[in-house]
PDB file of C-alpha atoms in Angstrom:
ATOM      1  CA  MET Z   1      88.042  77.810  53.645  1.00 42.00           C
ATOM      2  CA  ARG Z   2      86.571  77.833  57.161  1.00 40.00           C
ATOM      3  CA  ALA Z   3      84.672  80.783  58.516  1.00 43.00           C
ATOM      4  CA  LEU Z   4      86.509  82.801  61.138  1.00 41.00           C
ATOM      5  CA  SER Z   5      84.044  81.713  63.826  1.00 41.00           C
ATOM      6  CA  ASP Z   6      84.919  78.071  63.060  1.00 43.00           C
ATOM      7  CA  ALA Z   7      88.644  78.732  63.362  1.00 39.00           C
ATOM      8  CA  ILE Z   8      88.656  80.428  66.758  1.00 41.00           C
ATOM      9  CA  VAL Z   9      88.155  78.346  69.855  1.00 39.00           C
ATOM     10  CA  VAL Z  10      87.984  80.366  73.053  1.00 46.00           C
ATOM     11  CA  ALA Z  11      88.093  78.542  76.356  1.00 53.00           C
ATOM     12  CA  MET Z  12      85.676  79.920  78.894  1.00 63.00           C
ATOM     13  CA  PRO Z  13      87.627  81.096  81.924  1.00 78.00           C
ATOM     14  CA  GLN Z  14      87.236  79.092  85.101  1.00 88.00           C
ATOM     15  CA  VAL Z  15      88.752  79.692  88.486  1.00 89.00           C
ATOM     16  CA  HIS Z  16      88.954  77.103  91.252  1.00 94.00           C
ATOM     17  CA  ARG Z  17      90.921  77.861  94.389  1.00 95.00           C
ATOM     18  CA  GLU Z  18      91.006  76.241  97.829  1.00 96.00           C
ATOM     19  CA  ALA Z  19      92.766  76.970 101.092  1.00 96.00           C
ATOM     20  CA  LEU Z  20      92.893  75.660 104.639  1.00 97.00           C
ATOM     21  CA  VAL Z  21      92.454  78.430 107.189  1.00 97.00           C
ATOM     22  CA  PRO Z  22      92.551  78.451 111.012  1.00 97.00           C
ATOM     23  CA  TYR Z  23      89.128  80.105 111.212  1.00 98.00           C
ATOM     24  CA  SER Z  24      85.602  78.754 111.488  1.00 97.00           C
ATOM     25  CA  PRO Z  25      83.223  78.539 108.533  1.00 98.00           C
ATOM     26  CA  ALA Z  26      81.090  81.217 110.231  1.00 98.00           C
ATOM     27  CA  GLN Z  27      84.054  83.612 110.434  1.00 98.00           C
ATOM     28  CA  MET Z  28      85.022  83.128 106.790  1.00 98.00           C
ATOM     29  CA  PHE Z  29      81.421  83.280 105.593  1.00 98.00           C
ATOM     30  CA  ALA Z  30      80.993  86.595 107.438  1.00 98.00           C
ATOM     31  CA  LEU Z  31      83.972  88.100 105.599  1.00 98.00           C
ATOM     32  CA  VAL Z  32      82.831  86.914 102.159  1.00 98.00           C
ATOM     33  CA  ASN Z  33      79.279  88.121 102.779  1.00 98.00           C
ATOM     34  CA  ASP Z  34      80.419  91.580 103.958  1.00 98.00           C
ATOM     35  CA  VAL Z  35      80.280  92.953 100.414  1.00 98.00           C
ATOM     36  CA  GLU Z  36      80.313  96.649 101.320  1.00 98.00           C
ATOM     37  CA  ARG Z  37      83.806  96.291 102.820  1.00 98.00           C
ATOM     38  CA  TYR Z  38      85.347  94.770  99.667  1.00 97.00           C
ATOM     39  CA  PRO Z  39      86.939  98.075  98.521  1.00 97.00           C
ATOM     40  CA  GLU Z  40      88.924  98.134 101.785  1.00 97.00           C
ATOM     41  CA  PHE Z  41      90.906  95.013 100.934  1.00 96.00           C
ATOM     42  CA  LEU Z  42      90.147  93.491  97.515  1.00 93.00           C
ATOM     43  CA  PRO Z  43      92.644  94.516  94.825  1.00 88.00           C
ATOM     44  CA  GLY Z  44      90.901  96.313  91.971  1.00 87.00           C
ATOM     45  CA  CYS Z  45      87.570  96.724  93.775  1.00 92.00           C
ATOM     46  CA  ALA Z  46      86.761 100.438  93.517  1.00 95.00           C
ATOM     47  CA  ALA Z  47      83.209 100.295  94.911  1.00 97.00           C
ATOM     48  CA  ALA Z  48      80.683  97.839  96.328  1.00 98.00           C
ATOM     49  CA  ARG Z  49      77.098  98.354  97.353  1.00 98.00           C
ATOM     50  CA  ILE Z  50      74.142  96.250  98.345  1.00 98.00           C
ATOM     51  CA  LEU Z  51      71.094  96.977  96.197  1.00 98.00           C
ATOM     52  CA  SER Z  52      68.696  94.713  98.110  1.00 98.00           C
ATOM     53  CA  GLN Z  53      68.955  92.086 100.828  1.00 98.00           C
ATOM     54  CA  ASP Z  54      66.916  89.618 102.857  1.00 97.00           C
ATOM     55  CA  GLU Z  55      67.822  86.782 105.238  1.00 95.00           C
ATOM     56  CA  GLN Z  56      69.289  84.440 102.612  1.00 97.00           C
ATOM     57  CA  SER Z  57      70.039  86.555  99.565  1.00 98.00           C
ATOM     58  CA  MET Z  58      71.267  89.892  98.316  1.00 99.00           C
ATOM     59  CA  GLN Z  59      71.737  91.759  95.090  1.00 99.00           C
ATOM     60  CA  ALA Z  60      75.128  93.472  95.079  1.00 98.00           C
ATOM     61  CA  GLN Z  61      76.929  95.729  92.622  1.00 98.00           C
ATOM     62  CA  LEU Z  62      80.721  95.756  92.345  1.00 96.00           C
ATOM     63  CA  THR Z  63      82.829  98.233  90.416  1.00 95.00           C
ATOM     64  CA  LEU Z  64      86.274  97.044  89.392  1.00 89.00           C
ATOM     65  CA  ALA Z  65      88.979  99.405  88.175  1.00 86.00           C
ATOM     66  CA  LYS Z  66      92.357  98.670  86.652  1.00 78.00           C
ATOM     67  CA  GLY Z  67      94.668 100.969  84.706  1.00 77.00           C
ATOM     68  CA  GLY Z  68      92.037 103.573  83.867  1.00 78.00           C
ATOM     69  CA  PHE Z  69      89.455 100.971  82.879  1.00 78.00           C
ATOM     70  CA  GLN Z  70      86.381 100.650  85.083  1.00 86.00           C
ATOM     71  CA  GLN Z  71      83.517  98.161  84.902  1.00 88.00           C
ATOM     72  CA  SER Z  72      80.492  97.495  87.120  1.00 94.00           C
ATOM     73  CA  PHE Z  73      78.398  94.367  87.388  1.00 96.00           C
ATOM     74  CA  THR Z  74      75.574  93.138  89.603  1.00 98.00           C
ATOM     75  CA  THR Z  75      75.163  89.668  91.079  1.00 98.00           C
ATOM     76  CA  GLU Z  76      72.384  87.812  92.835  1.00 99.00           C
ATOM     77  CA  ASN Z  77      73.937  86.150  95.873  1.00 98.00           C
ATOM     78  CA  ARG Z  78      72.197  83.377  97.807  1.00 99.00           C
ATOM     79  CA  TRP Z  79      73.483  81.515 100.814  1.00 98.00           C
ATOM     80  CA  GLN Z  80      73.051  78.918 103.475  1.00 98.00           C
ATOM     81  CA  ALA Z  81      75.174  80.349 106.285  1.00 98.00           C
ATOM     82  CA  PRO Z  82      77.817  79.346 107.127  1.00 98.00           C
ATOM     83  CA  ASP Z  83      78.141  76.557 104.544  1.00 98.00           C
ATOM     84  CA  TYR Z  84      78.024  78.208 101.130  1.00 98.00           C
ATOM     85  CA  LEU Z  85      77.288  81.305  99.094  1.00 99.00           C
ATOM     86  CA  THR Z  86      76.426  81.304  95.378  1.00 99.00           C
ATOM     87  CA  MET Z  87      76.695  84.200  92.934  1.00 98.00           C
ATOM     88  CA  LYS Z  88      74.908  84.584  89.626  1.00 98.00           C
ATOM     89  CA  LEU Z  89      75.079  87.456  87.169  1.00 97.00           C
ATOM     90  CA  ALA Z  90      72.125  89.848  87.245  1.00 98.00           C
ATOM     91  CA  GLU Z  91      73.589  92.595  85.046  1.00 97.00           C
ATOM     92  CA  GLY Z  92      76.945  93.435  83.535  1.00 93.00           C
ATOM     93  CA  PRO Z  93      79.445  92.841  80.734  1.00 91.00           C
ATOM     94  CA  PHE Z  94      79.229  89.055  80.966  1.00 92.00           C
ATOM     95  CA  LYS Z  95      77.386  86.469  78.947  1.00 94.00           C
ATOM     96  CA  PHE Z  96      77.393  84.544  82.210  1.00 94.00           C
ATOM     97  CA  LEU Z  97      79.056  84.700  85.597  1.00 96.00           C
ATOM     98  CA  ASN Z  98      78.468  81.968  88.160  1.00 97.00           C
ATOM     99  CA  GLY Z  99      80.369  81.441  91.366  1.00 97.00           C
ATOM    100  CA  GLU Z 100      80.280  79.484  94.571  1.00 98.00           C
ATOM    101  CA  TRP Z 101      82.069  79.805  97.885  1.00 98.00           C
ATOM    102  CA  ARG Z 102      82.092  76.740 100.187  1.00 99.00           C
ATOM    103  CA  PHE Z 103      83.190  76.644 103.818  1.00 99.00           C
ATOM    104  CA  VAL Z 104      83.820  73.168 105.298  1.00 98.00           C
ATOM    105  CA  ALA Z 105      84.605  72.757 109.002  1.00 98.00           C
ATOM    106  CA  LEU Z 106      87.760  70.819 109.873  1.00 96.00           C
ATOM    107  CA  GLY Z 107      87.189  70.539 113.618  1.00 91.00           C
ATOM    108  CA  ASP Z 108      89.522  72.594 115.778  1.00 91.00           C
ATOM    109  CA  ALA Z 109      91.872  73.028 112.806  1.00 89.00           C
ATOM    110  CA  GLY Z 110      89.613  75.624 111.157  1.00 96.00           C
ATOM    111  CA  CYS Z 111      88.015  75.142 107.769  1.00 98.00           C
ATOM    112  CA  ARG Z 112      88.591  74.607 104.077  1.00 98.00           C
ATOM    113  CA  ILE Z 113      87.399  77.443 101.873  1.00 98.00           C
ATOM    114  CA  SER Z 114      86.869  76.929  98.173  1.00 98.00           C
ATOM    115  CA  LEU Z 115      85.880  79.249  95.370  1.00 97.00           C
ATOM    116  CA  LYS Z 116      84.701  78.244  91.906  1.00 97.00           C
ATOM    117  CA  VAL Z 117      83.901  80.867  89.281  1.00 95.00           C
ATOM    118  CA  ASP Z 118      82.931  80.421  85.625  1.00 95.00           C
ATOM    119  CA  PHE Z 119      82.507  83.440  83.394  1.00 93.00           C
ATOM    120  CA  GLU Z 120      82.357  84.618  79.819  1.00 92.00           C
ATOM    121  CA  PHE Z 121      82.240  88.198  78.582  1.00 89.00           C
ATOM    122  CA  THR Z 122      79.467  89.273  76.212  1.00 90.00           C
ATOM    123  CA  SER Z 123      81.918  90.388  73.562  1.00 87.00           C
ATOM    124  CA  MET Z 124      85.387  89.379  72.490  1.00 85.00           C
ATOM    125  CA  LEU Z 125      86.476  93.017  72.835  1.00 82.00           C
ATOM    126  CA  ALA Z 126      85.323  93.159  76.483  1.00 79.00           C
ATOM    127  CA  GLY Z 127      87.073  89.855  77.106  1.00 81.00           C
ATOM    128  CA  ILE Z 128      90.317  91.139  75.610  1.00 80.00           C
ATOM    129  CA  ALA Z 129      90.115  94.481  77.426  1.00 76.00           C
ATOM    130  CA  PHE Z 130      89.070  93.280  80.844  1.00 77.00           C
ATOM    131  CA  GLY Z 131      89.345  89.473  80.852  1.00 80.00           C
ATOM    132  CA  PRO Z 132      92.950  89.066  82.048  1.00 80.00           C
ATOM    133  CA  ALA Z 133      92.498  91.575  84.896  1.00 77.00           C
ATOM    134  CA  PHE Z 134      89.208  89.987  85.935  1.00 83.00           C
ATOM    135  CA  GLN Z 135      90.720  86.501  85.909  1.00 83.00           C
ATOM    136  CA  ARG Z 136      93.677  87.707  88.013  1.00 82.00           C
ATOM    137  CA  LEU Z 137      91.222  89.268  90.457  1.00 83.00           C
ATOM    138  CA  MET Z 138      89.262  86.014  90.719  1.00 86.00           C
ATOM    139  CA  LEU Z 139      92.494  84.064  91.288  1.00 85.00           C
ATOM    140  CA  SER Z 140      93.521  86.468  94.077  1.00 91.00           C
ATOM    141  CA  LEU Z 141      90.224  86.346  95.999  1.00 93.00           C
ATOM    142  CA  VAL Z 142      91.049  83.404  98.265  1.00 94.00           C
ATOM    143  CA  ASP Z 143      94.391  84.982  99.202  1.00 95.00           C
ATOM    144  CA  ALA Z 144      92.732  88.354  99.825  1.00 96.00           C
ATOM    145  CA  PHE Z 145      90.137  86.813 102.136  1.00 97.00           C
ATOM    146  CA  GLN Z 146      92.824  84.867 104.012  1.00 97.00           C
ATOM    147  CA  GLN Z 147      94.724  88.115 104.583  1.00 97.00           C
ATOM    148  CA  ARG Z 148      91.515  89.888 105.616  1.00 97.00           C
ATOM    149  CA  ALA Z 149      90.793  87.113 108.146  1.00 98.00           C
ATOM    150  CA  ARG Z 150      94.270  87.550 109.663  1.00 97.00           C
ATOM    151  CA  GLU Z 151      93.634  91.295 110.029  1.00 97.00           C
ATOM    152  CA  VAL Z 152      90.088  91.021 111.392  1.00 97.00           C
ATOM    153  CA  TYR Z 153      90.577  87.999 113.654  1.00 95.00           C
ATOM    154  CA  ARG Z 154      94.186  88.883 114.636  1.00 85.00           C
ATOM    155  CA  ASP Z 155      96.000  85.600 114.682  1.00 63.00           C
TER     156      ASP Z 155
END
């Protein structure tokens, strides 16, 4: 008889989304890096605050809420504007959380934005309770930023 831990195989969630947008890398980078405005337009984002910041990095805390459940986590974000921004877990209910936004210029056509996120919750219970909502949120980020760009840059 196999031990329970040998019988359960859990795939670590990954998100990879891309989109072509009629905006410059600098415009899209500015929206993604404007963390304190996330609650205005990101579904499920109840609060966002910058804990510390310098010219190429910040520590930010996000609070996500869904159906009475609320969870906060902190990331270390580093960037090379306007090309990319990376996120790494500093504190929260994850075993790991790593993400990367990339913004690639396409001439006058705008740019390609891409988001890759890998994460794993610290416990199976946290993963069951919050995992599906968190994965849906991660999958909706590119769409949310596209919509935000349309509102901010009025196309």
